[in-house]
Short mmCIF file of C-alpha atoms and ligand atoms in Angstrom, two decimals:
data_model
loop_
_atom_site.label_atom_id
_atom_site.label_comp_id
_atom_site.label_asym_id
_atom_site.label_seq_id
_atom_site.Cartn_x
_atom_site.Cartn_y
_atom_site.Cartn_z
CA UNK A 5 107.26 83.65 112.39
CA UNK A 6 109.19 81.27 114.63
CA UNK A 7 107.39 79.70 117.53
CA UNK A 8 108.38 77.96 120.68
CA UNK A 9 107.20 74.41 121.08
CA UNK A 10 105.81 75.08 124.54
CA UNK A 11 102.48 76.85 124.72
CA UNK A 12 103.67 79.46 127.21
CA UNK A 13 106.62 81.86 127.40
CA UNK A 14 109.93 80.33 128.44
CA UNK A 15 111.90 83.12 130.07
CA UNK A 16 110.41 85.61 132.51
CA UNK A 17 112.51 88.71 133.15
CA UNK A 18 112.36 91.52 135.67
CA UNK A 19 114.28 94.67 134.79
CA UNK A 20 114.98 97.42 137.32
CA UNK A 21 114.57 100.23 134.80
CA UNK A 22 112.96 100.83 131.43
CA UNK A 23 116.00 101.30 129.21
CA UNK A 24 117.58 98.30 130.89
CA UNK A 25 114.50 96.31 129.98
CA UNK A 26 114.71 97.22 126.29
CA UNK A 27 118.45 96.49 126.36
CA UNK A 28 117.72 92.99 127.66
CA UNK A 29 114.84 92.48 125.23
CA UNK A 30 117.16 93.51 122.39
CA UNK A 31 119.57 90.68 123.31
CA UNK A 32 116.81 88.10 123.50
CA UNK A 33 115.40 89.15 120.11
CA UNK A 34 118.91 88.96 118.63
CA UNK A 35 119.17 85.39 119.88
CA UNK A 36 115.83 84.38 118.36
CA UNK A 37 113.31 84.85 121.18
CA UNK A 38 110.16 86.79 120.35
CA UNK A 39 110.02 89.28 123.19
CA UNK A 40 107.45 91.64 124.64
CA UNK A 41 108.28 94.21 127.27
CA UNK A 42 105.50 95.15 129.65
CA UNK A 43 105.51 98.33 131.66
CA UNK A 44 105.06 96.90 135.11
CA UNK A 45 102.81 93.90 135.59
CA UNK A 46 100.35 93.80 132.73
CA UNK A 47 96.60 93.33 132.93
CA UNK A 48 96.69 91.28 129.74
CA UNK A 49 98.61 88.15 128.79
CA UNK A 50 101.19 88.80 126.04
CA UNK A 51 100.55 86.61 123.01
CA UNK A 52 103.05 84.86 120.69
CA UNK A 53 106.09 85.39 122.88
CA UNK A 54 109.07 83.36 123.99
CA UNK A 55 110.23 85.86 126.59
CA UNK A 56 108.53 88.57 128.63
CA UNK A 57 110.45 91.44 130.20
CA UNK A 58 108.64 93.29 132.96
CA UNK A 59 110.08 96.80 133.17
CA UNK A 60 110.05 98.22 136.68
CA UNK A 61 111.30 101.54 137.98
CA UNK A 62 112.93 99.94 141.00
CA UNK A 63 116.60 100.85 140.74
CA UNK A 64 116.56 103.87 143.01
CA UNK A 65 113.38 103.46 145.08
CA UNK A 66 113.67 102.31 148.72
CA UNK A 67 114.82 98.66 148.88
CA UNK A 68 111.56 97.38 150.42
CA UNK A 69 109.59 98.87 147.52
CA UNK A 70 111.98 97.35 144.95
CA UNK A 71 111.57 93.96 146.62
CA UNK A 72 107.77 94.19 146.68
CA UNK A 73 107.59 95.27 143.01
CA UNK A 74 110.02 92.54 141.93
CA UNK A 75 108.13 89.83 143.82
CA UNK A 76 104.84 90.95 142.25
CA UNK A 77 106.48 90.77 138.81
CA UNK A 78 107.85 87.30 139.56
CA UNK A 79 104.47 86.04 140.65
CA UNK A 80 102.84 87.38 137.44
CA UNK A 81 105.57 85.83 135.27
CA UNK A 82 105.03 82.51 137.05
CA UNK A 83 101.31 82.78 136.25
CA UNK A 84 102.21 83.30 132.57
CA UNK A 85 103.99 79.92 132.67
CA UNK A 86 107.63 81.07 132.44
CA UNK A 87 110.17 78.35 133.27
CA UNK A 88 113.29 80.33 134.11
CA UNK A 89 113.64 83.83 135.54
CA UNK A 90 116.08 86.66 134.98
CA UNK A 91 116.73 89.77 137.05
CA UNK A 92 118.26 92.53 134.92
CA UNK A 93 120.16 95.44 136.43
CA UNK A 94 122.63 97.88 134.97
CA UNK A 95 125.86 96.81 133.30
CA UNK A 96 127.50 99.41 135.54
CA UNK A 97 125.88 97.73 138.59
CA UNK A 98 124.06 100.97 139.49
CA UNK A 99 122.84 100.78 143.05
CA UNK A 100 122.20 102.93 146.06
CA UNK A 101 123.91 102.44 149.43
CA UNK A 102 121.04 100.15 150.55
CA UNK A 103 120.63 98.12 147.36
CA UNK A 104 118.64 97.35 145.45
CA UNK A 105 120.46 94.52 143.73
CA UNK A 106 121.24 92.44 146.83
CA UNK A 107 117.82 92.68 148.50
CA UNK A 108 115.97 91.89 145.27
CA UNK A 109 118.15 88.84 144.52
CA UNK A 110 117.62 87.56 148.07
CA UNK A 111 113.86 87.97 147.79
CA UNK A 112 113.63 86.33 144.35
CA UNK A 113 115.78 83.36 145.46
CA UNK A 114 113.60 82.86 148.48
CA UNK A 115 110.36 83.09 146.48
CA UNK A 116 111.69 80.57 143.97
CA UNK A 117 112.88 78.20 146.72
CA UNK A 118 116.35 78.39 145.26
CA UNK A 119 119.72 78.58 147.04
CA UNK A 120 122.01 80.08 144.39
CA UNK A 121 122.34 82.46 141.50
CA UNK A 122 125.02 84.30 139.61
CA UNK A 123 125.50 88.07 139.25
CA UNK A 124 127.20 89.14 136.02
CA UNK A 125 126.80 92.68 134.62
CA UNK A 126 129.32 92.12 131.80
CA UNK A 127 128.44 93.63 128.39
CA UNK A 128 131.53 93.52 126.16
CA UNK A 129 129.89 95.33 123.20
CA UNK A 130 129.62 98.44 125.38
CA UNK A 131 132.99 97.94 127.05
CA UNK A 132 131.83 96.45 130.36
CA UNK A 133 134.14 93.62 131.41
CA UNK A 134 134.81 92.02 134.76
CA UNK A 135 138.14 90.63 135.94
CA UNK A 136 138.82 89.20 139.41
CA UNK A 137 135.58 90.77 140.53
CA UNK A 138 136.49 94.27 139.30
CA UNK A 139 134.26 96.02 136.78
CA UNK A 140 135.90 97.92 133.94
CA UNK A 141 134.16 100.42 131.67
CA UNK A 142 136.32 100.36 128.56
CA UNK A 143 139.84 100.99 129.94
CA UNK A 144 138.79 102.42 133.29
CA UNK A 145 137.70 100.98 136.58
CA UNK A 146 134.01 101.62 137.30
CA UNK A 147 134.80 104.23 139.97
CA UNK A 148 136.98 106.23 137.56
CA UNK A 149 134.70 105.95 134.54
CA UNK A 150 132.39 108.90 135.16
CA UNK A 151 129.93 106.65 137.03
CA UNK A 152 131.27 108.06 140.31
CA UNK A 153 129.37 111.22 139.29
CA UNK A 154 126.00 109.62 138.49
CA UNK A 155 123.24 111.89 139.82
CA UNK A 156 121.32 109.08 141.57
CA UNK A 157 123.62 106.06 141.89
CA UNK A 158 127.24 107.20 142.15
CA UNK A 159 129.46 104.11 141.85
CA UNK A 160 132.59 104.62 143.93
CA UNK A 161 133.91 101.05 144.19
CA UNK A 162 134.81 98.78 141.25
CA UNK A 163 135.05 95.63 143.41
CA UNK A 164 131.61 94.13 142.87
CA UNK A 165 132.03 91.32 145.40
CA UNK A 166 132.44 94.04 148.01
CA UNK A 167 129.61 96.20 146.60
CA UNK A 168 127.14 93.29 146.52
CA UNK A 169 128.24 91.96 149.92
CA UNK A 170 127.35 95.35 151.43
CA UNK A 171 123.80 94.96 150.13
CA UNK A 172 123.01 91.47 151.44
CA UNK A 173 123.39 89.22 154.50
CA UNK A 174 123.86 86.28 152.07
CA UNK A 175 127.36 85.02 151.34
CA UNK A 176 128.73 86.50 148.09
CA UNK A 177 131.37 84.59 146.10
CA UNK A 178 133.36 84.96 142.90
CA UNK A 179 133.85 82.78 139.84
CA UNK A 180 137.08 84.24 138.57
CA UNK A 181 138.27 84.43 134.98
CA UNK A 182 140.68 81.47 134.99
CA UNK A 183 137.68 79.18 135.65
CA UNK A 184 135.37 81.01 133.24
CA UNK A 185 137.96 80.76 130.45
CA UNK A 186 137.84 76.95 130.74
CA UNK A 187 134.21 76.91 129.60
CA UNK A 188 130.78 75.86 130.77
CA UNK A 189 131.65 72.55 132.43
CA UNK A 190 134.24 74.17 134.64
CA UNK A 191 131.84 77.02 135.47
CA UNK A 192 129.21 74.42 136.37
CA UNK A 193 131.69 72.72 138.70
CA UNK A 194 132.58 76.07 140.30
CA UNK A 195 128.88 76.75 140.90
CA UNK A 196 128.51 73.37 142.63
CA UNK A 197 131.57 74.12 144.81
CA UNK A 198 130.33 77.56 145.83
CA UNK A 199 126.90 76.16 146.64
CA UNK A 200 128.53 73.67 149.01
CA UNK A 201 130.31 76.54 150.75
CA UNK A 202 126.99 78.27 151.36
CA UNK A 203 127.53 81.00 148.77
CA UNK A 204 124.11 82.24 147.57
CA UNK A 205 125.24 84.66 144.88
CA UNK A 206 128.46 84.69 142.87
CA UNK A 207 129.87 87.54 140.84
CA UNK A 208 131.13 85.99 137.60
CA UNK A 209 134.05 87.37 135.58
CA UNK A 210 133.79 87.63 131.79
CA UNK A 211 135.65 89.48 129.06
CA UNK A 212 134.01 88.49 125.78
CA UNK A 213 130.71 87.31 124.40
CA UNK A 214 132.04 83.76 124.16
CA UNK A 215 132.48 83.78 127.96
CA UNK A 216 128.85 84.88 128.30
CA UNK A 217 127.65 82.00 126.11
CA UNK A 218 129.66 79.58 128.28
CA UNK A 219 128.25 81.06 131.50
CA UNK A 220 124.73 80.93 130.02
CA UNK A 221 125.13 77.23 129.22
CA UNK A 222 126.32 76.58 132.78
CA UNK A 223 123.19 78.28 134.15
CA UNK A 224 120.65 76.12 132.31
CA UNK A 225 119.41 74.56 135.53
CA UNK A 226 119.30 77.71 137.69
CA UNK A 227 115.79 79.00 138.37
CA UNK A 228 117.15 82.54 138.59
CA UNK A 229 119.93 84.20 136.61
CA UNK A 230 120.89 87.83 137.31
CA UNK A 231 122.97 90.34 135.45
CA UNK A 232 123.20 92.89 132.68
CA UNK A 233 121.79 92.20 129.26
CA UNK A 234 124.99 90.50 128.06
CA UNK A 235 124.59 87.42 130.19
CA UNK A 236 121.18 86.81 128.61
CA UNK A 237 122.96 86.04 125.31
CA UNK A 238 123.66 82.51 126.49
CA UNK A 239 120.18 81.63 127.78
CA UNK A 240 118.12 81.14 124.56
CA UNK A 241 120.47 78.34 123.43
CA UNK A 242 119.51 76.33 126.52
CA UNK A 243 115.87 76.36 125.40
CA UNK A 244 116.89 75.37 121.87
CA UNK A 245 118.95 72.50 123.32
CA UNK A 246 115.97 71.40 125.40
CA UNK A 247 113.82 71.32 122.25
CA UNK A 248 111.61 74.15 123.54
CA UNK A 249 112.65 76.87 121.09
CA UNK A 250 113.28 76.75 117.38
CA UNK A 251 116.54 78.47 116.40
CA UNK A 252 117.18 81.06 113.71
CA UNK A 253 114.30 83.50 114.14
CA UNK A 254 114.49 87.11 112.96
CA UNK A 255 113.56 90.17 115.05
CA UNK A 256 109.92 90.95 114.57
CA UNK A 257 109.08 93.79 112.22
CA UNK A 258 107.49 96.83 113.84
CA UNK A 259 104.49 98.77 112.54
CA UNK A 260 105.21 102.14 110.88
CA UNK A 261 103.88 105.34 112.45
CA UNK A 262 102.88 108.70 110.98
CA UNK A 263 103.52 111.87 112.95
CA UNK A 264 106.11 114.22 114.40
CA UNK A 265 109.35 113.30 116.16
CA UNK A 266 111.12 114.50 119.32
CA UNK A 267 114.12 113.63 121.44
CA UNK A 268 113.78 114.01 125.23
CA UNK A 269 117.00 113.82 127.23
CA UNK A 270 117.02 113.60 131.03
CA UNK A 271 120.31 111.76 131.35
CA UNK A 272 123.43 113.60 132.50
CA UNK A 273 125.87 110.89 131.44
CA UNK A 274 129.03 111.53 129.43
CA UNK A 275 127.55 109.81 126.38
CA UNK A 276 124.30 111.79 126.50
CA UNK A 277 126.21 115.07 126.94
CA UNK A 278 128.13 114.28 123.74
CA UNK A 279 124.93 113.28 121.88
CA UNK A 280 123.15 116.48 122.94
CA UNK A 281 126.14 118.57 121.78
CA UNK A 282 126.23 116.77 118.41
CA UNK A 283 122.49 117.25 117.89
CA UNK A 284 122.67 120.97 118.69
CA UNK A 285 125.19 121.54 115.92
CA UNK A 286 122.45 120.86 113.36
CA UNK A 287 119.00 120.85 114.95
CA UNK A 288 116.82 122.88 117.34
CA UNK A 289 117.04 122.21 121.06
CA UNK A 290 115.43 123.59 124.22
CA UNK A 291 117.16 123.38 127.62
CA UNK A 292 115.16 122.73 130.79
CA UNK A 293 116.57 124.66 133.72
CA UNK A 294 115.85 122.74 136.95
CA UNK A 295 116.26 125.82 139.14
CA UNK A 296 113.71 127.73 137.06
CA UNK A 297 111.38 124.71 137.32
CA UNK A 298 111.83 124.77 141.09
CA UNK A 299 110.98 128.48 141.18
CA UNK A 300 107.69 127.61 139.47
CA UNK A 301 108.49 129.38 136.21
CA UNK A 302 106.40 128.21 133.21
CA UNK A 303 109.23 126.15 131.70
CA UNK A 304 106.99 123.36 130.41
CA UNK A 305 104.81 125.87 128.56
CA UNK A 306 107.93 127.50 127.10
CA UNK A 307 109.25 124.13 125.94
CA UNK A 308 105.91 123.37 124.28
CA UNK A 309 105.82 126.76 122.55
CA UNK A 310 109.34 126.06 121.25
CA UNK A 311 108.23 122.62 120.04
CA UNK A 312 105.19 124.10 118.36
CA UNK A 313 107.43 126.41 116.35
CA UNK A 314 109.63 123.60 115.02
CA UNK A 315 107.72 120.31 114.91
CA UNK A 316 106.26 120.69 111.44
CA UNK A 317 109.64 121.50 109.90
CA UNK A 318 111.96 119.16 111.76
CA UNK A 319 112.47 117.04 114.89
CA UNK A 320 113.71 118.82 118.00
CA UNK A 321 115.39 118.02 121.29
CA UNK A 322 114.27 119.00 124.79
CA UNK A 323 116.96 118.30 127.38
CA UNK A 324 118.06 118.74 130.98
CA UNK A 325 121.44 117.16 130.26
CA UNK A 326 124.35 119.08 131.68
CA UNK A 327 127.86 118.72 133.14
CA UNK A 328 128.53 116.86 136.42
CA UNK A 329 129.52 120.18 138.06
CA UNK A 330 126.20 121.80 137.18
CA UNK A 331 124.27 118.71 138.28
CA UNK A 332 126.06 118.89 141.65
CA UNK A 333 125.20 122.58 142.02
CA UNK A 334 121.54 121.96 141.26
CA UNK A 335 121.45 118.99 143.64
CA UNK A 336 123.09 121.03 146.40
CA UNK A 337 120.33 123.59 146.03
CA UNK A 338 117.32 121.32 145.50
CA UNK A 339 118.37 117.93 146.89
CA UNK A 340 119.12 114.93 144.65
CA UNK A 341 115.64 113.47 144.68
CA UNK A 342 113.74 116.72 144.14
CA UNK A 343 116.03 117.77 141.28
CA UNK A 344 115.56 114.41 139.55
CA UNK A 345 111.82 114.36 140.08
CA UNK A 346 111.27 117.93 138.89
CA UNK A 347 113.01 117.16 135.61
CA UNK A 348 111.41 113.77 135.14
CA UNK A 349 107.95 115.25 135.78
CA UNK A 350 108.58 118.15 133.40
CA UNK A 351 109.73 115.82 130.61
CA UNK A 352 106.75 113.52 131.27
CA UNK A 353 104.30 116.46 131.07
CA UNK A 354 105.97 117.67 127.88
CA UNK A 355 105.75 114.19 126.33
CA UNK A 356 102.03 113.92 127.08
CA UNK A 357 101.31 117.34 125.55
CA UNK A 358 103.45 116.54 122.50
CA UNK A 359 101.64 113.26 121.94
CA UNK A 360 98.38 115.19 121.97
CA UNK A 361 99.90 117.50 119.31
CA UNK A 362 100.66 114.56 117.03
CA UNK A 363 104.15 113.43 118.02
CA UNK A 364 104.46 109.70 117.36
CA UNK A 365 108.24 109.12 117.49
CA UNK A 366 110.04 109.57 120.80
CA UNK A 367 113.72 109.03 121.43
CA UNK A 368 114.28 109.21 125.19
CA UNK A 369 117.68 109.38 126.85
CA UNK A 370 117.99 108.16 130.42
CA UNK A 371 116.68 105.15 132.29
CA UNK A 372 114.75 106.94 135.03
CA UNK A 373 113.66 109.52 132.48
CA UNK A 374 112.35 106.84 130.12
CA UNK A 375 110.43 105.29 133.00
CA UNK A 376 108.75 108.56 133.86
CA UNK A 377 107.93 109.43 130.24
CA UNK A 378 106.66 106.03 129.16
CA UNK A 379 104.42 105.78 132.23
CA UNK A 380 103.01 109.24 131.55
CA UNK A 381 102.35 108.30 127.92
CA UNK A 382 100.28 105.42 129.27
CA UNK A 383 102.21 102.84 127.30
CA UNK A 384 101.59 99.37 128.74
CA UNK A 385 103.68 97.12 126.51
CA UNK A 386 106.33 97.32 123.79
CA UNK A 387 107.13 94.99 120.90
CA UNK A 388 110.89 94.88 120.38
CA UNK A 389 112.41 95.40 116.95
CA UNK A 390 115.90 95.60 115.51
CA UNK A 391 118.93 97.03 117.28
CA UNK A 392 119.83 100.70 116.71
CA UNK A 393 123.10 100.62 118.66
CA UNK A 394 124.32 98.03 121.19
CA UNK A 395 121.85 97.98 124.06
CA UNK A 396 119.14 100.00 122.30
CA UNK A 397 116.49 98.51 120.01
CA UNK A 398 113.70 100.22 118.13
CA UNK A 399 110.38 99.49 119.82
CA UNK A 400 106.70 100.10 119.15
CA UNK A 401 103.97 100.45 121.73
CA UNK A 402 101.33 97.74 121.69
CA UNK A 403 98.23 99.88 121.44
CA UNK A 404 95.25 99.20 123.66
CA UNK A 405 91.79 100.78 123.53
CA UNK A 406 92.37 102.66 120.27
CA UNK A 407 95.38 104.68 121.45
CA UNK A 408 97.89 105.48 118.68
CA UNK A 409 100.96 103.30 118.17
CA UNK A 410 104.13 105.13 119.21
CA UNK A 411 107.62 104.41 117.89
CA UNK A 412 110.06 104.63 120.80
CA UNK A 413 113.77 104.30 121.40
CA UNK A 414 114.63 104.18 125.10
CA UNK A 415 118.32 104.87 125.48
CA UNK A 416 120.31 104.18 128.58
CA UNK A 417 122.25 107.32 129.41
CA UNK A 418 125.56 105.62 128.75
CA UNK A 419 124.75 104.03 125.42
CA UNK A 420 124.77 105.02 121.78
CA UNK A 421 127.14 106.62 119.30
CA UNK A 422 127.57 110.41 119.21
CA UNK A 423 125.00 110.69 116.38
CA UNK A 424 122.56 108.36 118.15
CA UNK A 425 119.59 110.76 118.21
CA UNK A 426 119.55 111.19 114.43
CA UNK A 427 120.26 107.52 113.83
CA UNK A 428 117.46 106.42 116.15
CA UNK A 429 114.89 108.80 114.65
CA UNK A 430 115.76 107.55 111.16
CA UNK A 431 115.33 103.94 112.25
CA UNK A 432 111.96 104.86 113.77
CA UNK A 433 110.91 106.12 110.34
CA UNK A 434 111.71 109.87 110.43
CA UNK A 435 112.68 110.91 106.90
CA UNK A 436 113.37 114.64 107.41
CA UNK A 437 116.94 114.32 108.76
N1 LIG B 24 120.59 119.24 135.09
C1 LIG B 24 120.28 118.32 136.00
N2 LIG B 24 120.37 118.58 137.33
C2 LIG B 24 120.01 117.67 138.24
N3 LIG B 24 119.52 116.45 137.95
C3 LIG B 24 119.41 116.12 136.64
C4 LIG B 24 119.79 117.05 135.61
N4 LIG B 24 119.56 116.47 134.41
C5 LIG B 24 119.06 115.26 134.67
N5 LIG B 24 118.95 115.05 136.01
C6 LIG B 24 118.37 113.86 136.67
O1 LIG B 24 119.36 112.84 136.66
C7 LIG B 24 118.72 111.58 136.59
C8 LIG B 24 119.36 110.83 135.43
O2 LIG B 24 118.96 109.49 135.49
P1 LIG B 24 118.54 108.67 134.21
O3 LIG B 24 117.38 109.29 133.52
O4 LIG B 24 118.36 107.26 134.69
O5 LIG B 24 119.80 108.79 133.26
P2 LIG B 24 120.95 107.70 133.04
O6 LIG B 24 120.39 106.72 132.06
O7 LIG B 24 122.10 108.49 132.51
O8 LIG B 24 121.22 107.04 134.37
C9 LIG B 24 117.23 111.84 136.37
O9 LIG B 24 116.53 111.70 137.58
C10 LIG B 24 117.22 113.29 135.89
O10 LIG B 24 115.98 113.91 136.16
O1 LIG B 25 122.80 97.53 131.45
C1 LIG B 25 122.88 98.69 131.06
O2 LIG B 25 123.94 99.34 131.04
C2 LIG B 25 121.62 99.39 130.64
O3 LIG B 25 120.69 98.50 130.16
C3 LIG B 25 121.05 100.10 131.81
O4 LIG B 25 120.39 99.53 132.64
C4 LIG B 25 121.45 101.48 131.91
O5 LIG B 25 120.73 102.25 132.84
P1 LIG B 25 120.61 103.82 132.67
O6 LIG B 25 122.00 104.32 132.37
O7 LIG B 25 120.07 104.38 133.94
O8 LIG B 25 119.68 104.06 131.53
#
């Protein structure tokens, strides 16, 4: 196994949701950094790692809470000896009206005594590109991509300079594509210029992975880098160049698990809707009705009875996924927060009961959903394995106090091919598909 030449981890990362954290960890593993993801700040010190990703559930909480959680994570990562820090948010820049991207960046900069960072959500492999400050999802502007209908963080403006500026009193700038295309030296010069103008955070355009490598190289001396997972591609090379990391490592192998398999879907994204539909053509599935949950009907018990009937024969899906129109109807009746929480809690309760029944492979769709389920399963840390689809690696829980190892795939709502659920279960070791 490859090792870094420093005795402590090099890169300390804070991710604002759980699937985002595994997405970032996937990139770091691909670029040769042994990576462990902890669920919140860990009580134990991860061993044999080059990068640590602390997964928070801070994307949609009140801004003050997101700031406090992020600062606690930073302080713990500093104690672990990390030398550079990374704040990971969504490649679709998911935020609420009050943040939390701007307030968290401000707080991290202040805690690190730093005056500048970049903000770059670009992830070309999943179609997220940024031009003149405008975020595109494939061929569409962010606000026409379906993200305007997100249940918790509707994104109605594709101009990220404007979106970020609304979240912070700090001056927001832009490093536009013509400069980025000239490579890392030019980007470095732009950063110096913006710093002189008092800009504290700059949105950075990028269209391809090679732009991300150039931006990464230009950020070698920043204490804090922020963005989607794509921008992390360029950071490991800086440690190699500094003689702190040996190049050419392979993703670590994950332990095998024995047990049943389920898919839990709490995302209402376009991609998850298509994946749920594809799964239902061939395999059993149980739909959670949020209104019935709200009426106090025994939906969780019904889902478990359904699971009980199928688990021994084949994997099954339990889902709340539905169309934007139906999500809006449910939210109008229950309120956005209550609807989300009811479903997240139901899926978390179901996961705990299924684990007790012998389920060891979980594919979970949705960032908030993954956060709720993984916390309920009492998973504290994940070792990151090979990529299943862009943005989603296979992972295995790092077992403490004799608890069983779980094989997990935490899928961002937007990610994955149409047959992702089957593909992920196979990669986690399920042979009955
Ligand atoms: N049918 C539904 N009605 C209302 N809210 C829903 C429904 N299905 C899912 N949700 C909620 O929508 C949110 C989706 O967020 P998340 O899990 O992060 O998915 P994504 O990764 O697509 O953003 C969750 O809080 C979930 O509980
Ligand atoms: O950067 C991304 O797109 C993902 O890693 C991510 O954070 C997605 O969030 P969810 O769609 O809420 O899972």
